[in-house]
Coordinates of C-alpha atoms in Angstrom, one line a residue:
M12 CA -3.7 -22.9 -44.6
E13 CA -5.9 -22.4 -47.6
K14 CA -5.3 -19.5 -50.0
A15 CA -7.3 -18.1 -52.9
M16 CA -7.0 -15.3 -55.5
I17 CA -9.2 -13.6 -58.0
R18 CA -8.1 -11.0 -60.6
L19 CA -10.4 -8.8 -62.7
R20 CA -10.7 -5.5 -64.4
M21 CA -12.8 -2.8 -62.9
S22 CA -15.3 -1.6 -65.5
T23 CA -17.1 1.7 -65.9
Q24 CA -20.1 0.0 -64.3
D25 CA -18.0 -0.4 -61.2
A26 CA -17.3 3.3 -61.1
H27 CA -19.6 5.0 -58.7
Y28 CA -18.1 8.4 -58.3
G29 CA -16.8 11.2 -60.5
G30 CA -13.5 10.6 -62.3
N31 CA -14.4 6.9 -62.7
L32 CA -13.6 6.2 -59.0
V33 CA -14.7 2.8 -57.9
D34 CA -16.7 2.4 -54.7
G35 CA -14.7 0.8 -51.9
A36 CA -17.5 -1.7 -51.4
R37 CA -16.5 -3.3 -54.6
M38 CA -13.3 -4.5 -52.9
L39 CA -15.4 -6.1 -50.1
A40 CA -17.5 -7.9 -52.7
L41 CA -14.3 -9.3 -54.2
F42 CA -13.2 -10.4 -50.7
G43 CA -16.6 -12.1 -50.3
D44 CA -15.9 -14.1 -53.5
V45 CA -12.5 -15.1 -52.2
A46 CA -13.9 -16.1 -48.9
T47 CA -16.5 -18.3 -50.6
E48 CA -13.8 -20.1 -52.5
L49 CA -11.7 -20.6 -49.4
L50 CA -14.7 -22.1 -47.6
I51 CA -15.5 -24.4 -50.4
R52 CA -11.9 -25.6 -50.6
H53 CA -11.6 -26.0 -46.9
D54 CA -15.1 -27.3 -45.9
G55 CA -16.9 -28.2 -49.1
D56 CA -19.5 -25.6 -48.4
E57 CA -19.9 -21.8 -49.2
G58 CA -20.6 -20.9 -45.6
L59 CA -21.5 -17.4 -44.5
F60 CA -19.5 -14.3 -44.0
V61 CA -20.5 -13.0 -40.5
A62 CA -18.2 -10.0 -39.8
Y63 CA -15.4 -7.8 -40.9
D64 CA -13.1 -7.1 -37.9
K65 CA -11.0 -4.6 -39.9
V66 CA -11.2 -2.8 -43.2
E67 CA -8.7 -0.2 -44.4
F68 CA -8.8 1.5 -47.8
K69 CA -5.2 2.4 -48.8
A70 CA -5.5 3.8 -52.3
P71 CA -8.1 4.8 -54.9
V72 CA -9.3 2.3 -57.6
Y73 CA -10.5 3.5 -61.0
A74 CA -12.4 2.0 -63.9
G75 CA -9.8 0.2 -66.0
D76 CA -7.6 -0.9 -63.1
Y77 CA -6.9 -4.6 -62.8
I78 CA -7.4 -5.7 -59.2
E79 CA -6.0 -8.9 -57.6
A80 CA -7.8 -9.9 -54.4
V81 CA -6.2 -12.5 -52.3
G82 CA -7.2 -14.2 -49.1
E83 CA -6.1 -16.8 -46.6
I84 CA -7.6 -18.7 -43.8
V85 CA -5.5 -17.9 -40.7
S86 CA -7.4 -19.6 -38.0
V87 CA -9.9 -22.4 -37.8
G88 CA -12.4 -22.9 -35.0
N89 CA -15.3 -25.4 -34.6
T90 CA -17.3 -23.7 -37.3
S91 CA -15.6 -20.3 -37.6
R92 CA -12.8 -19.4 -40.1
K93 CA -10.8 -16.3 -39.6
M94 CA -9.5 -14.8 -42.8
V95 CA -7.2 -12.0 -44.0
F96 CA -7.6 -10.3 -47.4
E97 CA -5.6 -7.9 -49.5
A98 CA -6.6 -6.2 -52.8
R99 CA -3.8 -5.0 -55.1
K100 CA -3.8 -2.9 -58.2
V101 CA -1.6 -4.7 -60.7
I102 CA -2.4 -3.1 -64.1
I103 CA -3.5 0.5 -64.8
P104 CA -4.9 2.1 -68.0
R105 CA -2.7 4.7 -69.8
P106 CA -5.2 6.9 -71.7
D107 CA -2.5 9.6 -72.0
I108 CA -0.7 7.3 -74.5
S109 CA -3.8 5.8 -76.3
P110 CA -7.3 4.6 -75.4
S111 CA -6.1 1.0 -75.2
A112 CA -2.7 1.4 -73.6
C113 CA -2.0 -0.1 -70.1
D114 CA 1.0 -0.6 -67.8
V115 CA 1.7 -3.6 -65.6
L116 CA 2.8 -2.1 -62.3
E117 CA 6.4 -3.1 -61.3
E118 CA 5.2 -3.3 -57.7
P119 CA 1.4 -4.0 -57.1
E120 CA -0.2 -1.2 -55.1
V121 CA -2.2 -2.3 -52.1
V122 CA -5.6 -0.7 -52.3
C123 CA -7.5 -2.4 -49.4
I124 CA -6.8 -4.8 -46.6
A125 CA -9.3 -6.5 -44.3
E126 CA -9.8 -9.2 -41.7
G127 CA -13.0 -11.1 -41.2
T128 CA -14.8 -14.2 -39.9
C129 CA -16.9 -16.7 -41.8
V130 CA -18.8 -19.7 -40.4
V131 CA -19.8 -23.0 -41.9
P132 CA -22.7 -24.7 -40.0
K133 CA -21.5 -27.9 -38.5
D134 CA -24.0 -30.0 -40.5
K135 CA -22.6 -28.5 -43.7
I136 CA -18.9 -29.2 -43.1
R137 CA -17.9 -32.0 -45.5
K138 CA -14.2 -32.1 -45.1

């Protein structure tokens, strides 16, 4: 099945709460981007995200963290595509050392997992 990944750094603009805590909805936005790429690769169309069946937030995300969001199509119906997603923290800032210091985590920390369904209208499927 198709797989996709996106990696980016959370900025202070992503921080929504005190202590530079990033809103969990930001992880869902990343999953939406991953889903779009998966649909384009699989069907040649962006399709539509119709539902999350499961979302679990596992750990906090802060401004400065590097997040890797991955997804995979696990089931293909007539027009529906079931997908699973995982967001992992892979790099963290180390302001205790210096303003620009960061550490690559030895083991990525899972911060969010989700399952969802997307659809591609039949007349839009090109592959």
